[in-house]
Each structure stands twice: as C-alpha cells, then as structure tokens.
Short mmCIF file of C-alpha atoms in Angstrom, two decimals:
data_model
loop_
_atom_site.label_atom_id
_atom_site.label_comp_id
_atom_site.label_asym_id
_atom_site.label_seq_id
_atom_site.Cartn_x
_atom_site.Cartn_y
_atom_site.Cartn_z
CA MET A 1161 0.16 -0.05 -0.03
CA ASP A 1162 1.13 3.16 -1.07
CA PRO A 1163 1.35 5.56 2.02
CA HIS A 1164 0.51 8.91 0.24
CA MET A 1165 -2.15 7.25 -1.62
CA ASN A 1166 -5.85 9.76 -0.74
CA PHE A 1167 -8.84 7.83 -0.29
CA ARG A 1168 -9.79 9.22 -4.16
CA GLU A 1169 -7.12 7.85 -5.40
CA ALA A 1170 -7.75 4.00 -3.82
CA ALA A 1171 -11.38 4.67 -5.05
CA ALA A 1172 -10.47 5.07 -8.76
CA ASP A 1173 -8.05 1.72 -8.12
CA ILE A 1174 -10.70 -0.27 -6.81
CA GLN A 1175 -13.36 1.18 -9.50
CA MET A 1176 -11.19 0.37 -11.97
CA LEU A 1177 -9.75 -2.96 -10.44
CA GLU A 1178 -14.10 -3.98 -10.71
CA GLU A 1179 -14.36 -3.53 -14.25
CA ARG A 1180 -10.78 -5.04 -14.72
CA ILE A 1181 -12.50 -8.18 -13.71
CA MET A 1182 -15.77 -8.23 -15.24
CA ARG A 1183 -13.87 -7.27 -18.49
CA LYS A 1184 -11.31 -10.00 -18.13
CA ARG A 1185 -13.95 -12.38 -16.78
CA ASP A 1186 -13.81 -14.84 -19.56
CA THR A 1187 -10.59 -14.82 -20.55
CA VAL A 1188 -8.81 -15.75 -16.76
CA CYS A 1189 -11.45 -18.62 -16.90
CA ASN A 1190 -10.44 -20.13 -20.29
CA ILE A 1191 -6.79 -19.60 -18.96
CA ALA A 1192 -7.31 -21.02 -15.67
CA LEU A 1193 -9.03 -23.73 -17.36
CA GLU A 1194 -6.48 -24.56 -19.84
CA ALA A 1195 -3.77 -24.51 -17.06
CA GLY A 1196 -5.97 -26.74 -15.22
CA GLU A 1197 -5.93 -29.64 -18.15
CA LYS A 1198 -1.92 -29.26 -18.92
CA ILE A 1199 -1.33 -29.91 -15.21
CA CYS A 1200 -4.01 -32.83 -15.06
CA GLN A 1201 -2.08 -34.27 -18.59
CA GLU A 1202 1.02 -33.71 -16.90
CA TRP A 1203 0.24 -35.84 -13.45
CA GLY A 1204 -2.10 -38.23 -15.95
CA VAL A 1205 -5.03 -36.79 -14.31
CA THR A 1206 -8.30 -38.14 -16.59
CA MET A 1207 -11.12 -35.48 -16.48
CA ASP A 1208 -13.83 -37.50 -18.07
CA ARG A 1209 -16.89 -37.17 -16.00
CA ARG A 1210 -18.66 -41.08 -16.18
CA SER A 1211 -21.89 -40.86 -17.97
CA ARG A 1212 -25.02 -41.65 -16.51
CA ARG A 1213 -28.30 -42.49 -17.96
CA ARG A 1214 -30.74 -40.41 -17.17
CA LYS A 1215 -34.33 -40.16 -18.49
CA ARG A 1216 -35.55 -36.99 -20.25
CA MET A 1217 -38.49 -35.83 -18.80
CA PRO A 1218 -41.43 -33.74 -21.13
CA GLY A 1219 -40.77 -30.73 -22.61
CA GLU A 1220 -36.37 -31.03 -21.97
CA THR A 1221 -34.29 -30.41 -25.34
CA SER A 1222 -30.87 -31.73 -25.60
CA ASP A 1223 -29.87 -27.77 -24.77
CA ASP A 1224 -31.35 -29.28 -21.26
CA GLU A 1225 -28.62 -32.55 -20.90
CA PRO A 1226 -26.13 -32.25 -17.98
CA MET A 1227 -22.94 -29.59 -18.39
CA THR A 1228 -19.72 -31.19 -19.80
CA LEU A 1229 -16.84 -31.03 -16.59
CA ARG A 1230 -15.43 -28.23 -18.34
CA ALA A 1231 -19.20 -26.54 -18.64
CA GLU A 1232 -19.04 -26.84 -15.13
CA MET A 1233 -15.69 -25.20 -13.98
CA ASP A 1234 -16.69 -22.94 -15.96
CA SER A 1235 -19.22 -22.19 -14.03
CA VAL A 1236 -17.92 -22.19 -10.64
CA LEU A 1237 -14.93 -19.91 -11.42
CA LYS A 1238 -16.98 -17.36 -13.43
CA SER A 1239 -19.48 -17.37 -9.60
CA ILE A 1240 -16.13 -16.49 -7.54
CA LEU A 1241 -15.05 -13.72 -10.21
CA ASP A 1242 -18.57 -11.92 -9.48
CA ARG A 1243 -18.49 -13.16 -6.11
CA LEU A 1244 -15.40 -11.25 -5.85
CA SER A 1245 -16.59 -8.31 -7.80
CA MET A 1246 -19.80 -7.94 -5.30
CA GLU A 1247 -17.95 -8.13 -2.42
CA LEU A 1248 -15.44 -5.35 -3.52
CA GLY A 1249 -18.21 -3.29 -4.38
CA ASN A 1250 -19.71 -3.96 -0.53
CA ARG A 1251 -16.81 -3.25 1.22
CA PHE A 1252 -15.35 -0.44 -0.15
CA GLN A 1253 -19.41 1.52 -0.55
CA ARG A 1254 -18.29 3.95 2.34
CA LEU A 1255 -15.18 4.72 0.60
CA LYS A 1256 -16.82 5.22 -2.46
CA ASP A 1257 -19.65 7.52 -0.97
CA LEU A 1258 -16.54 9.10 0.88
CA ASP A 1259 -14.99 9.91 -2.51
CA HIS A 1260 -18.15 10.87 -3.96
CA SER A 1261 -18.91 13.83 -1.55
CA LEU A 1262 -15.31 15.28 0.08
CA ARG A 1263 -13.19 14.14 -3.19
CA PHE A 1264 -12.49 17.90 -3.65
CA LEU A 1265 -10.69 17.64 -0.47
CA PRO A 1266 -7.67 15.63 -0.72
CA ASP A 1267 -5.95 17.89 -3.32
CA ILE A 1268 -5.27 21.09 -1.01
CA LYS A 1269 -3.71 22.24 -4.15
CA GLN A 1270 -5.95 22.30 -6.58
CA LEU A 1271 -8.89 23.37 -3.74
CA ILE A 1272 -6.86 26.68 -3.07
CA THR A 1273 -5.80 27.75 -6.45
CA SER A 1274 -8.55 26.16 -8.90
CA GLU A 1275 -12.50 27.11 -8.16
CA GLU A 1276 -13.52 23.96 -11.14
CA ASN A 1277 -17.01 22.98 -9.82
CA LEU A 1278 -15.79 24.06 -6.20
CA GLN A 1279 -19.81 25.38 -5.41
CA GLU A 1280 -21.04 22.33 -6.47
CA ASN A 1281 -18.58 20.14 -4.79
CA CYS A 1282 -19.65 22.05 -1.26
CA LYS A 1283 -23.32 21.70 -2.15
CA THR A 1284 -22.62 17.61 -2.72
CA ALA A 1285 -20.90 17.74 0.56
CA ALA A 1286 -23.11 19.39 2.61
CA GLN A 1287 -26.19 17.08 1.68
CA TYR A 1288 -24.30 14.01 2.80
CA TYR A 1289 -23.57 15.65 6.02
CA SER A 1290 -26.46 18.43 7.12
CA ASP A 1291 -26.30 17.72 9.93
CA ASP A 1292 -22.03 19.30 10.41
CA PHE A 1293 -21.97 22.42 8.01
CA ASP A 1294 -23.42 24.66 5.46
CA GLY A 1295 -22.38 23.89 1.51
CA ALA A 1296 -23.24 28.16 0.97
CA GLU A 1297 -20.74 28.71 3.72
CA HIS A 1298 -18.20 26.19 3.06
CA TRP A 1299 -18.12 27.44 -0.79
CA HIS A 1300 -17.25 31.04 0.69
CA GLU A 1301 -14.75 29.60 3.47
CA VAL A 1302 -12.73 28.38 0.69
CA ASP A 1303 -12.30 31.63 -0.70
CA ASP A 1304 -11.50 33.42 2.11
CA CYS A 1305 -8.94 30.75 3.15
CA ARG A 1306 -7.04 31.45 0.07
CA MET A 1307 -7.06 34.80 0.52
CA LEU A 1308 -5.72 34.10 3.91
CA LEU A 1309 -2.93 31.81 2.49
CA ARG A 1310 -2.05 34.89 -0.45
CA THR A 1311 -1.88 37.68 2.21
CA ARG A 1312 0.59 35.00 4.52
CA ARG A 1313 2.73 34.25 1.97
CA GLY A 1314 2.65 37.66 0.65
CA THR A 1315 4.04 38.70 4.07
CA ASP A 1316 6.03 35.99 4.67
CA SER A 1317 7.77 34.21 1.91
CA ASP A 1318 8.88 31.14 4.57
CA ILE A 1319 5.17 30.18 4.81
CA LYS A 1320 4.38 27.27 2.91
CA ILE A 1321 1.42 26.45 1.03
CA PRO A 1322 -0.65 23.37 2.74
CA GLU A 1323 -0.01 20.48 0.85
CA THR A 1324 -2.49 18.05 3.34
CA PRO A 1325 -5.77 18.19 4.09
CA LEU A 1326 -4.06 17.82 8.11
CA GLN A 1327 -1.49 20.85 7.20
CA LEU A 1328 -4.68 23.00 6.35
CA PHE A 1329 -6.27 21.52 9.13
CA ASN A 1330 -3.56 22.96 12.03
CA PHE A 1331 -2.99 25.92 9.65
CA LEU A 1332 -6.73 26.85 9.82
CA VAL A 1333 -6.56 25.39 14.02
CA SER A 1334 -3.90 27.19 14.68
CA TYR A 1335 -6.16 30.53 13.83
CA GLY A 1336 -8.57 29.32 16.56
CA ASP A 1337 -12.40 27.59 15.88
CA ASN A 1338 -13.96 30.48 14.99
CA LEU A 1339 -11.57 30.53 11.18
CA CYS A 1340 -13.54 28.57 8.68
CA PRO A 1341 -15.53 26.03 10.89
CA ASN A 1342 -17.43 24.69 8.24
CA LEU A 1343 -14.18 23.61 6.22
CA GLN A 1344 -12.85 22.75 9.64
CA ARG A 1345 -15.58 20.30 10.47
CA ALA A 1346 -15.70 19.13 6.74
CA LEU A 1347 -11.41 18.48 7.36
CA ARG A 1348 -12.29 17.04 10.70
CA ILE A 1349 -14.88 14.41 8.73
CA LEU A 1350 -12.04 13.55 6.31
CA LEU A 1351 -9.36 12.81 8.70
CA ALA A 1352 -11.32 10.66 11.28
CA VAL A 1353 -13.89 8.98 8.80
CA GLY A 1354 -13.65 5.28 8.43
CA ILE A 1355 -13.66 3.99 4.81
CA SER A 1356 -14.02 0.16 5.28
CA VAL A 1357 -15.75 -2.22 7.67
CA ALA A 1358 -12.01 -3.87 8.65
CA SER A 1359 -11.61 -2.29 11.78
CA CYS A 1360 -15.19 -3.71 12.99
CA GLU A 1361 -14.46 -7.51 11.84
CA ARG A 1362 -10.59 -7.25 13.13
CA SER A 1363 -12.46 -5.94 16.21
CA PHE A 1364 -15.19 -9.00 16.40
CA SER A 1365 -12.32 -10.91 15.52
CA LYS A 1366 -10.30 -10.10 18.72
CA LEU A 1367 -13.05 -10.19 20.80
CA LYS A 1368 -13.51 -13.76 19.81
CA LEU A 1369 -10.16 -14.72 20.98
CA ILE A 1370 -10.12 -12.59 23.89
CA LYS A 1371 -13.22 -13.85 25.95
CA ASN A 1372 -13.00 -17.86 25.61
CA VAL A 1373 -14.66 -20.15 27.67
CA LEU A 1374 -12.05 -19.53 30.85
CA ARG A 1375 -12.89 -15.90 30.45
CA SER A 1376 -16.30 -16.17 30.30
CA THR A 1377 -17.56 -14.21 33.61
CA MET A 1378 -15.57 -11.01 32.47
CA LEU A 1379 -16.96 -7.43 32.44
CA GLN A 1380 -17.66 -5.34 29.86
CA ASP A 1381 -14.92 -2.88 30.58
CA ARG A 1382 -12.31 -5.13 31.15
CA LEU A 1383 -12.91 -6.98 27.69
CA SER A 1384 -13.52 -3.66 25.68
CA ASN A 1385 -9.73 -2.79 27.63
CA LEU A 1386 -7.82 -5.61 26.29
CA ALA A 1387 -9.67 -5.49 23.03
CA ILE A 1388 -8.41 -1.90 22.72
CA ILE A 1389 -4.57 -3.20 23.84
CA SER A 1390 -4.73 -6.45 21.62
CA ILE A 1391 -5.67 -4.35 18.43
CA GLU A 1392 -3.34 -1.21 19.30
CA ARG A 1393 -0.87 -3.73 20.03
CA GLU A 1394 1.79 -1.62 17.87
CA GLU A 1395 1.40 1.32 20.35
CA PHE A 1396 0.65 -0.43 22.99
CA LYS A 1397 4.42 -1.97 22.67
CA LYS A 1398 5.38 1.47 22.52
CA LEU A 1399 4.49 2.59 26.19
CA ASN A 1400 7.04 2.49 29.10
CA MET A 1401 4.84 -0.19 31.72
CA GLU A 1402 7.32 1.26 34.32
CA SER A 1403 6.19 4.81 34.62
CA PHE A 1404 2.25 3.45 34.78
CA ILE A 1405 3.45 1.28 37.77
CA ASP A 1406 4.85 4.21 39.89
CA LYS A 1407 2.08 6.43 38.96
CA PHE A 1408 -0.31 3.11 40.44
CA LEU A 1409 1.46 3.03 43.41
CA ARG A 1410 1.71 6.55 44.21
CA ALA A 1411 -1.64 7.13 44.15
CA ARG A 1412 -2.71 4.68 46.46
CA PRO A 1413 0.55 5.01 49.25
CA GLY A 1414 -1.44 3.69 51.95
CA ARG A 1415 -2.30 0.49 50.40
CA PHE A 1416 0.53 -0.06 48.11
CA GLY A 1417 2.59 2.06 50.42
CA ARG A 1418 5.25 -0.87 51.76
CA LEU A 1419 5.47 -2.28 47.89
CA TYR A 1420 6.59 0.87 47.10
CA ASP A 1421 9.22 1.29 49.48
CA LEU A 1422 10.91 -1.71 48.82
CA LYS A 1423 10.56 -0.62 44.78
#
C-alpha cells in the first residue's frame, strides 16, 4: 500500500479493478481451465466424467442435458469472480460514498488554487453531511482561506502552502476554532471517517480470541480494554509500563506503601 495514496485514488483503483474483473472474466476463466488441463495431463489425471443415463423428462431438449465437466468448472470460476466483484463493491461502499461527497478535499493545491466545480462540490458534501456544515458557507470559507493564504504568503515568503488535509487543518486551527468552522468540520470528517469495515471485523475477531470459555465471567469494561490493547498492540508496545506502575503506586500510598518502599 502506498502511504501517500489518498482515498480518491484508492476509490479510482478499486473501481478500475472491478471493471477489469468483469471485462476479463471470460479470458481469466479460459486461461485457468487451460492451465488446469495442462497440469492434469502432466500428472496423468483424467478429466472425463463418468456418463450416467438419465431419463429425459417431458419438455426437455438436448440443451437441457447436464453440463460437461469443463462447462461446470467454468461456471464455478465465473461465480467466484462475480462474488469477488460484489464483495469489492459492498466492502468499499463507504469509500465510494466518501469519494463522492468529499473528493475535492484531498487535493489541497487544487482546492486553494482552482475554482472548477467548487461550489457544486461543496453543495454535494453538504447533502451528505447536512447536520455538520452548510454548503454555501463552506464555499465562501474556502474562498476566505485562499485569501488568507495569499496574504500570509505575500507578507512572509517562508510560509509554505499546505499540501495535505492535515496540514491545512493545523493551519486553520492555529487561528482558532472560529476561522472557517465549516471547512474545519469537513476536514475533521475527512481525517477521522472510516472507509471500510475491516476495523470492525478485526474487533469482533479479537473479541472471540479474548473472551474464551476460561474468561466467560469477564465484565464489559475489562473486555473493551483488553480488546483495545490487542488491536492497537503496536502502539501498546511503545508504552513504558514502569511509569504506569509508579503512578499507580503513588496514587495508593496507603495500600501499596510497603511495596512502593521496596521498589
């Protein structure tokens, strides 16, 4: 995964992958079948299905005869590709919605320099997040932000134009929460929103591992804390546990005073 990729590029790549799967569906299946037949020939495995007599029912034609082994395998492979395409659409639907609503925000350089479809994009974002910000005010605030950046750049040449949403958000927050509040809310949503269900599924998988039959009486608070530690184990490994133990002992000097003195 490219760490510099934003969700707009990721959504475009996923859309291209879905279209490529459906466009190359027949070709991929034929190549897979030919490769399988070649391997079977090399290993001496027969691919002939034993023929079974079956009484033809009234109204059936020759087209209603059972499929050949190759046709059946082709049908299975195509169903797998169809399922893959469907799962890509379902699992990344949130990413597609985010791309449709806030796709104009990741490209900060274009946002603060170009006015192409800006007003329409702000209105589209306001339709998705009508409770968070107003589209018309958002458009005016983007224009005000441009003026502020041009003014600051003119007075101080050392000031760098923000290149990422996080840099633009930090730039606005440095002036207070009252500066461009709608733009700040849009950037908060962009930086904090989840784009897939992978984290939720990972959480449920961890819960199954943590709360087993030996921990059936565990309460909710302890279960939640252990789940967070397990999910964020990379960050947890960076913590200095000795400092937490010292703080705990100092907070309870009466009960753990002897243990703290020994330490």
